[in-house]
Every structure is written in C-alpha cells, then in structure tokens.
Coordinates of C-alpha atoms in Angstrom, one line a residue:
M1 CA 179.9 160.6 17.8
A2 CA 180.7 161.7 21.2
K3 CA 184.3 162.0 22.6
V4 CA 186.0 158.5 24.3
R5 CA 186.1 159.7 27.9
M6 CA 189.4 159.6 29.8
G7 CA 190.6 159.3 33.4
M8 CA 194.2 159.8 34.5
V9 CA 196.0 158.5 37.4
G10 CA 199.2 160.2 38.2
G11 CA 200.7 162.6 36.1
G12 CA 199.4 165.7 38.4
K13 CA 201.4 169.3 39.1
G14 CA 204.9 169.2 38.4
A15 CA 204.8 165.9 36.6
F16 CA 206.7 165.7 33.2
I17 CA 205.0 162.5 31.5
G18 CA 201.4 163.4 32.6
G19 CA 201.1 166.5 30.8
I20 CA 202.7 164.6 27.8
H21 CA 200.0 162.3 27.9
R22 CA 197.4 164.9 28.3
M23 CA 198.7 166.7 25.2
A24 CA 198.7 163.9 23.1
A25 CA 195.5 162.8 24.3
A26 CA 194.0 166.0 23.4
M27 CA 195.5 166.4 19.9
D28 CA 193.2 165.2 17.5
G29 CA 190.2 166.2 19.5
E30 CA 188.9 162.5 20.1
I31 CA 189.2 162.5 23.7
E32 CA 188.5 164.3 26.8
L33 CA 189.9 164.1 30.3
V34 CA 187.0 164.0 32.9
C35 CA 188.3 162.8 36.1
G36 CA 191.6 161.8 37.7
A37 CA 193.7 161.0 40.9
F38 CA 196.6 162.9 40.2
S39 CA 198.6 162.3 43.3
S40 CA 198.6 160.3 46.1
D41 CA 198.4 163.1 48.3
P42 CA 194.8 164.1 48.2
E43 CA 195.4 167.9 48.2
R44 CA 197.7 167.8 45.3
S45 CA 195.6 165.7 43.6
A46 CA 192.9 168.5 44.2
Q47 CA 195.0 171.3 43.2
S48 CA 195.9 169.3 39.8
G49 CA 192.6 168.7 38.6
A50 CA 191.8 172.6 39.3
M51 CA 194.4 173.6 36.7
L52 CA 193.0 171.0 34.9
Y53 CA 189.6 173.2 34.9
L54 CA 188.1 169.5 36.1
E55 CA 184.9 169.5 37.9
P56 CA 185.7 169.1 41.6
E57 CA 183.7 165.9 42.4
R58 CA 185.4 164.1 39.5
V59 CA 189.3 165.0 41.1
Y60 CA 189.7 161.8 43.5
G61 CA 192.4 161.4 46.5
D62 CA 193.1 158.2 45.6
Y63 CA 192.6 155.6 42.5
R64 CA 190.3 153.4 44.2
Q65 CA 188.1 156.0 45.1
M66 CA 188.1 157.2 41.6
M67 CA 187.1 153.5 40.2
S68 CA 184.5 152.8 42.6
A69 CA 182.9 156.3 42.0
E70 CA 183.3 156.3 38.0
A71 CA 181.9 152.9 38.1
A72 CA 178.9 154.5 39.9
L73 CA 178.2 157.4 37.4
P74 CA 175.6 157.0 34.8
A75 CA 177.3 155.0 31.3
D76 CA 177.3 158.0 29.5
Q77 CA 178.9 160.0 31.9
R78 CA 181.6 157.7 33.5
M79 CA 185.1 157.4 32.3
Q80 CA 185.7 154.8 29.5
F81 CA 189.2 154.3 30.1
V82 CA 192.0 155.3 32.6
A83 CA 195.5 156.4 31.4
I84 CA 198.1 155.3 34.3
V85 CA 201.2 157.7 34.5
T86 CA 202.7 156.9 37.7
P87 CA 205.9 155.1 38.5
N88 CA 206.2 151.9 37.9
D89 CA 205.6 150.0 41.2
L90 CA 201.7 151.6 40.7
H91 CA 201.2 149.9 37.3
F92 CA 200.1 146.8 38.2
P93 CA 197.5 147.4 41.2
V94 CA 196.1 150.4 39.2
A95 CA 195.4 148.5 36.2
E96 CA 194.1 145.8 37.9
A97 CA 191.6 148.1 39.9
A98 CA 190.6 149.5 36.8
L99 CA 190.0 146.4 34.9
G100 CA 188.1 145.0 38.0
A101 CA 185.8 148.1 38.0
G102 CA 185.0 147.6 34.3
F103 CA 187.6 150.1 32.4
H104 CA 189.9 149.8 29.8
V105 CA 193.7 150.4 30.6
L106 CA 196.7 152.4 28.8
S107 CA 199.4 151.8 30.6
D108 CA 202.8 154.0 30.4
K109 CA 205.4 151.0 29.9
P110 CA 206.9 148.6 31.6
A111 CA 203.5 147.5 32.2
T112 CA 204.1 146.1 35.9
L113 CA 207.1 146.1 38.4
S114 CA 208.1 142.2 37.6
L115 CA 207.4 139.4 35.1
A116 CA 205.2 137.7 37.4
Q117 CA 203.0 140.9 37.8
A118 CA 202.7 141.0 33.9
L119 CA 201.5 137.3 33.5
Q120 CA 199.1 138.0 36.1
L121 CA 197.7 140.9 34.5
R122 CA 197.6 139.4 31.1
E123 CA 195.0 136.8 33.0
R124 CA 193.0 139.9 34.3
V125 CA 192.7 141.4 30.8
R126 CA 191.4 138.3 29.5
D127 CA 189.0 137.6 31.8
S128 CA 187.6 140.9 32.0
G129 CA 186.9 141.0 28.2
L130 CA 188.6 144.7 28.3
L131 CA 191.1 146.2 26.4
Y132 CA 194.7 147.0 27.3
G133 CA 197.1 149.4 25.8
L134 CA 200.7 150.4 26.4
T135 CA 202.5 153.5 25.4
H136 CA 205.5 152.4 23.3
T137 CA 205.4 155.9 22.0
Y138 CA 208.0 155.1 19.2
T139 CA 206.5 152.8 17.5
G140 CA 203.8 155.8 16.8
Y141 CA 205.9 157.5 14.4
P142 CA 204.7 157.3 10.7
L143 CA 208.5 156.3 9.0
V144 CA 208.8 153.7 11.8
K145 CA 206.0 152.4 10.5
E146 CA 206.7 152.5 6.8
A147 CA 209.6 150.6 7.8
R148 CA 207.9 148.1 9.0
E149 CA 205.7 147.9 6.1
R150 CA 208.7 147.7 3.7
I151 CA 210.2 144.6 5.7
S152 CA 207.0 142.5 5.9
R153 CA 206.7 143.1 2.4
G154 CA 210.1 141.5 1.9
E155 CA 211.8 144.5 0.0
L156 CA 215.1 143.8 2.4
G157 CA 215.3 140.1 1.9
K158 CA 216.0 138.1 4.6
I159 CA 216.8 140.0 7.3
R160 CA 220.3 139.8 9.0
K161 CA 221.4 142.4 11.5
V162 CA 219.9 144.5 13.7
V163 CA 221.2 147.3 15.7
V164 CA 219.3 149.4 17.9
E165 CA 220.8 152.3 20.2
Y166 CA 219.2 154.5 22.8
T167 CA 221.5 156.7 24.6
Q168 CA 221.2 159.6 26.9
G169 CA 223.1 161.6 29.3
W170 CA 221.2 162.9 32.0
L171 CA 222.1 160.2 35.0
A172 CA 225.8 160.9 34.0
D173 CA 226.0 162.5 37.4
R174 CA 224.1 161.7 41.0
Q175 CA 221.0 163.5 39.6
E176 CA 219.2 161.5 42.6
D177 CA 221.0 163.6 45.1
L178 CA 220.1 166.9 43.6
G179 CA 216.2 166.5 44.1
N180 CA 215.3 165.2 40.4
K181 CA 212.1 162.9 41.2
Q182 CA 212.5 160.9 38.0
A183 CA 216.0 160.5 38.9
S184 CA 215.4 159.2 42.8
W185 CA 212.2 157.0 41.6
R186 CA 213.9 155.4 38.4
L187 CA 216.7 154.6 40.8
N188 CA 215.0 153.0 43.2
P189 CA 214.3 149.4 43.2
A190 CA 211.2 149.6 45.2
Q191 CA 209.7 152.0 42.7
A192 CA 211.6 150.8 39.4
G193 CA 211.9 147.3 39.6
V194 CA 215.3 145.2 39.0
S195 CA 216.4 147.9 36.6
S196 CA 216.8 151.5 35.7
C197 CA 218.2 152.1 32.3
M198 CA 217.1 148.8 30.8
G199 CA 213.5 149.3 32.5
D200 CA 213.1 152.8 31.2
I201 CA 214.8 152.9 27.6
G202 CA 216.1 149.5 27.1
V203 CA 212.8 148.0 26.7
H204 CA 212.0 150.9 24.1
A205 CA 214.5 149.6 22.1
A206 CA 214.3 146.0 22.0
N207 CA 210.3 146.4 21.6
L208 CA 211.0 148.9 18.6
A209 CA 213.5 146.3 17.2
E210 CA 210.9 143.9 17.5
Y211 CA 208.2 145.7 16.0
V212 CA 210.0 147.0 12.7
S213 CA 211.9 143.7 11.8
G214 CA 209.1 141.7 12.6
L215 CA 211.3 139.3 14.8
N216 CA 211.1 138.1 18.1
I217 CA 214.2 137.9 20.2
T218 CA 215.1 134.4 21.2
E219 CA 218.4 134.6 22.9
V220 CA 220.3 137.6 24.6
C221 CA 224.1 137.8 26.0
A222 CA 223.7 140.9 28.5
D223 CA 226.6 143.0 29.9
L224 CA 224.7 145.8 32.4
S225 CA 226.6 148.2 34.8
A226 CA 225.9 151.4 37.4
F227 CA 228.7 153.3 36.1
V228 CA 227.7 155.8 38.6
E229 CA 229.0 155.1 42.3
G230 CA 226.7 153.7 44.8
R231 CA 223.6 153.3 42.5
E232 CA 221.8 150.0 43.1
L233 CA 220.4 149.9 39.1
D234 CA 221.9 149.6 36.0
D235 CA 222.5 153.2 34.1
D236 CA 224.3 151.7 31.3
G237 CA 224.0 148.1 28.9
S238 CA 224.7 146.2 25.9
I239 CA 223.1 143.1 24.9
L240 CA 223.8 141.0 22.2
L241 CA 220.6 139.7 20.7
R242 CA 219.7 136.4 18.3
L243 CA 216.6 137.0 16.8
E244 CA 213.9 134.6 15.0
R245 CA 214.9 133.1 11.6
G246 CA 218.9 133.4 11.7
A247 CA 219.0 137.2 12.4
K248 CA 221.7 138.5 14.7
G249 CA 221.6 141.9 16.5
V250 CA 223.2 144.5 19.2
L251 CA 221.2 146.7 21.4
M252 CA 223.0 149.5 23.1
A253 CA 220.9 151.4 25.9
S254 CA 222.5 154.5 28.1
Q255 CA 221.8 156.9 30.5
V256 CA 225.3 158.1 31.4
C257 CA 226.4 159.2 27.4
V258 CA 227.9 162.7 28.5
G259 CA 225.8 165.0 25.9
E260 CA 223.5 162.7 24.5
E261 CA 219.9 163.6 24.5
N262 CA 217.3 161.0 23.3
A263 CA 219.5 159.2 20.5
L264 CA 217.3 156.4 19.6
S265 CA 218.8 155.1 16.5
L266 CA 217.6 152.0 14.6
R267 CA 219.2 150.0 11.4
I268 CA 218.3 146.8 9.6
Y269 CA 219.8 145.3 7.1
G270 CA 218.7 142.2 4.6
E271 CA 220.1 140.5 2.2
N272 CA 218.6 143.1 -0.3
G273 CA 219.4 146.2 1.4
G274 CA 219.0 148.2 4.6
L275 CA 217.2 151.3 6.5
E276 CA 217.9 153.5 9.1
W277 CA 215.8 155.9 10.9
R278 CA 216.8 158.0 13.9
Q279 CA 214.3 159.6 16.7
Q280 CA 215.8 162.7 16.6
E281 CA 215.3 163.4 13.3
P282 CA 211.7 161.4 12.5
N283 CA 211.1 162.4 9.6
T284 CA 213.6 161.0 7.6
L285 CA 213.7 157.3 6.7
W286 CA 217.0 156.2 4.5
L287 CA 216.9 153.0 2.3
K288 CA 220.2 151.9 1.4
W289 CA 220.8 149.4 -1.7
A290 CA 223.6 147.9 -3.7
D291 CA 223.1 148.0 -6.9
R292 CA 221.1 151.8 -6.8
P293 CA 221.8 154.9 -5.1
T294 CA 220.3 155.3 -1.2
E295 CA 216.9 156.8 -0.9
M296 CA 215.7 159.1 1.7
L297 CA 211.8 158.6 2.1
R298 CA 209.7 161.6 3.9
T299 CA 207.0 162.0 6.4
G300 CA 203.8 162.7 4.0
G301 CA 205.0 161.8 0.9
A302 CA 202.1 160.1 -1.1
Y303 CA 204.8 157.3 -1.9
L304 CA 204.2 155.9 1.9
G305 CA 202.1 152.9 2.6
D306 CA 198.3 153.0 4.0
L307 CA 199.9 152.5 7.8
A308 CA 202.1 155.7 7.4
G309 CA 199.3 157.8 5.9
V310 CA 196.9 157.4 8.7
N311 CA 199.4 158.5 11.3
T312 CA 200.5 161.5 9.5
R313 CA 198.8 164.9 9.7
T314 CA 200.4 167.5 7.8
P315 CA 201.8 167.8 4.4
M316 CA 205.4 167.3 3.9
G317 CA 207.9 169.7 5.2
H318 CA 205.8 169.9 8.1
P319 CA 207.9 168.4 11.0
E320 CA 206.0 165.6 13.0
G321 CA 207.5 164.4 16.3
Y322 CA 207.4 163.1 19.7
L323 CA 204.1 164.5 20.6
E324 CA 202.6 163.6 17.3
A325 CA 204.2 159.9 17.6
F326 CA 202.5 159.6 21.3
A327 CA 199.0 161.1 20.1
N328 CA 199.1 158.2 17.4
V329 CA 199.1 155.7 20.1
Y330 CA 196.6 157.5 21.9
M331 CA 194.5 157.1 18.5
A332 CA 195.1 153.7 18.1
F333 CA 193.7 152.9 21.7
T334 CA 191.1 155.1 21.3
A335 CA 190.0 153.3 17.5
Q336 CA 190.0 149.9 19.1
I337 CA 187.8 151.4 22.4
R338 CA 185.2 152.6 19.4
A339 CA 185.5 149.2 17.8
H340 CA 184.7 147.4 20.9
E341 CA 181.9 149.1 22.2
A342 CA 180.4 149.0 18.5
G343 CA 181.0 145.5 18.0
S344 CA 182.4 145.8 14.8
D345 CA 186.3 144.7 13.3
K346 CA 189.1 146.6 14.2
N347 CA 190.4 148.8 11.2
L348 CA 193.8 149.3 10.1
R349 CA 194.9 152.3 13.0
S350 CA 193.3 150.1 15.9
R351 CA 195.3 146.9 15.1
D352 CA 198.3 148.7 15.3
C353 CA 198.4 149.3 18.7
P354 CA 201.0 148.0 21.6
G355 CA 199.1 146.0 23.9
I356 CA 199.4 143.3 27.1
E357 CA 201.5 140.7 24.7
E358 CA 204.0 143.4 24.3
A359 CA 203.8 144.3 28.3
V360 CA 204.2 140.7 29.0
R361 CA 207.5 140.7 26.5
G362 CA 208.9 144.0 27.9
M363 CA 209.0 142.7 31.3
N364 CA 210.4 139.3 30.1
F365 CA 213.2 141.3 28.4
I366 CA 214.3 143.6 31.4
E367 CA 214.3 140.6 34.0
L368 CA 216.3 138.4 31.3
A369 CA 218.8 141.2 30.8
V370 CA 219.6 141.7 34.3
T371 CA 219.9 137.9 34.7
A372 CA 222.0 137.5 31.9
S373 CA 224.1 140.1 33.0
G374 CA 224.8 138.4 36.4
S375 CA 225.6 134.9 35.3
D376 CA 228.6 133.4 33.8
I377 CA 226.3 131.5 31.2
K378 CA 227.0 133.5 27.8
W379 CA 223.8 132.8 26.0
H380 CA 220.2 133.3 28.1
K381 CA 216.9 131.8 26.2
F382 CA 213.9 134.4 25.8
E383 CA 211.2 132.1 27.1
Q384 CA 207.7 132.2 25.8
H385 CA 204.9 132.9 28.5

C-alpha cells in the first residue's frame, strides 16, 4: 500500500508551524511530502523546497500554480491532499482552490477569516465530495480521548460543570515591535481576523470542552481585553458558558499571563465524579470520586479504551506529547483518505477527526465571543448554522 501524498501551502524556511506539521505527518511513515508552495516569495519557496529535498519542479511559486500543476499530473503521482499552514487570511482561498482542483484539505485552525467564509467553505466541501480536516491538535492526545469515552459511557453521571483554561505569557509585552512574525500577524486584523487570543487559543479551549464533554456550547457571556497598549485585537478573555443539558462552564484564555507556557487544562464534573487533564502533563488523567480514592490513569495502560489505544504508540512510562497528538490528527485524516478512495466505511480512527462542522463551530465561537464582549447584553445565544 503506497504512502498518502501530501502537498503543503505555507510553512517555509523559518516558519514554526510548518515544521511541526511535517514532523507530525512523517511520524508514522504513512505520508510523503511531495510538493509545496512554501512562501508567497517564489525564491523563498524554492529555497524551502530545496531544504526539504523536494524535486525542484514540484516546488511552486504560489498556491494557484501548485493546484493547477498538480492536477495535471498522473493520478498516481499528484498530491492527494494539501496541508494549509499559512496565516488565517489565506486559509479559505487556499482551501477553496484545493477543493476546486480535486484535492482533500487539512487546515490549521481557525478554518477561515470569518464565519461567513466558514459557511461558504462548508458548501464547497459538500459540493466537492472531498474531505476536509482541521488540526485541533489537543483532541489527539490518548487521554483526552479516554476522557471523552468515559464521559460518553456515563461514568461521571450527568455533566454539571466544565472548566477549561488556556494561558500563555508570550504576548505579555509588545513582541510585534521586536520582529516576532508570529506576533505581528496574529495581532493584525487583516491576517488574523476579529480576534487574536480567542482566535488562536480560545477556540482550542472551546473545542476541547465540547469534544470531551460531548456537549455543545449554547450561550456565552464574554469579557475580552487588550491589556497591552496599542493592540487592536484581544490578548486575554474570560467567558461564561452554558452548554447542552443544563451544564455550565467557564473558559479562560490569555496570552499575557506572565510565566505561563502552554497551560491548557480541562476539568469536568458530573453528578457522580469528575476528571482533570493538563496539556503540560498529558500522560496523566485524574478521575475523582466522592466514595472512593482518586484514580490516576496513564497513557499506554491496558485498562484504557479502544480509542486511546489506537492513538498510543509506546508502552507505559514512555511519554507521548504534542508531536504525537498532532500526528494522531494526521493519522486520522490519512485513514479517512484511504477509506474514501477505497469506497469503504470509516474505521474507529478515521471517524475521530475534526472536520468542517468543527470548522464552522470554531468561527462561530470566535465571532460570538467578540460580539458578546462588546455588548451590554449579558447572554448571547450560540446560533446553529
């Protein structure tokens, strides 16, 4: 069985996230990077392709050229999907071009620059009959999947409270004035959209809360801030949540919490028990009970469920982290492609990949948080689209 052939748009020389994507894609030996348009600067794209040992004729000066040229190649040579690792403003046009040329799409989040674009993208995906995946990386951790399974089995009882936090400190000062490219585009509305903090990490927190709890957010009460003077977009936010079935929640996301790294954490409490997971110690899941001692579950344990099992690579005591979680998203999407091309039913792994509906919900959440924060009305309904 041949490797799945991947192209990439963005992620050239010096780009952080492009390297992460390539490492994740390569981890399990299922995917081969065959082409790319790595920069809007053709020379820089060519340099990046050379560093990745790609054939020069498969390294393109822009993504439109790449879609056209790849579509003209024989079916057994052309890329099968494209990974989009650009700033937010290019996510939609690149995805639209890829789908139009007959290629599956795996995109960084958020999927688009606006909710209106996300709705258009959903129509493009449906009309094309092709696959769309979104890199909500944190759903790839084995113990996040275990938490989801245990809640879905009812082990915690009816869910009452969801608390999710994602705090960083990297934007506590004006990094955008110090040549930090990540800071510059994430704080620029033209490239990032209506939000920096909520668009970058808050949406991850919201997705994680919904994924694990199995409950959709139904209403929000938001307070976003730009603490660092001169910024147009938020660098901090606190949101009260109402979720399905009467559950309540709190979401806090911040890029100005000095000293924090990537402190993503999730706590969920039901009528019978609670659980806790932290991204900086991802191989441990705590289960908490009123009538018996707290349990510590570990990645790789034989007592874990099937979904955690197929997303674990090493025996207990061998830590698996961010790259492995990222690779799990790639493996799930690869499984979808193989099932799609074989005309077969999806398997356990391929059914568990963030897709176009998560893309729409993510953009809906970002825009709703911004709208709610700027309003005197307390609660804002999370409309279904």
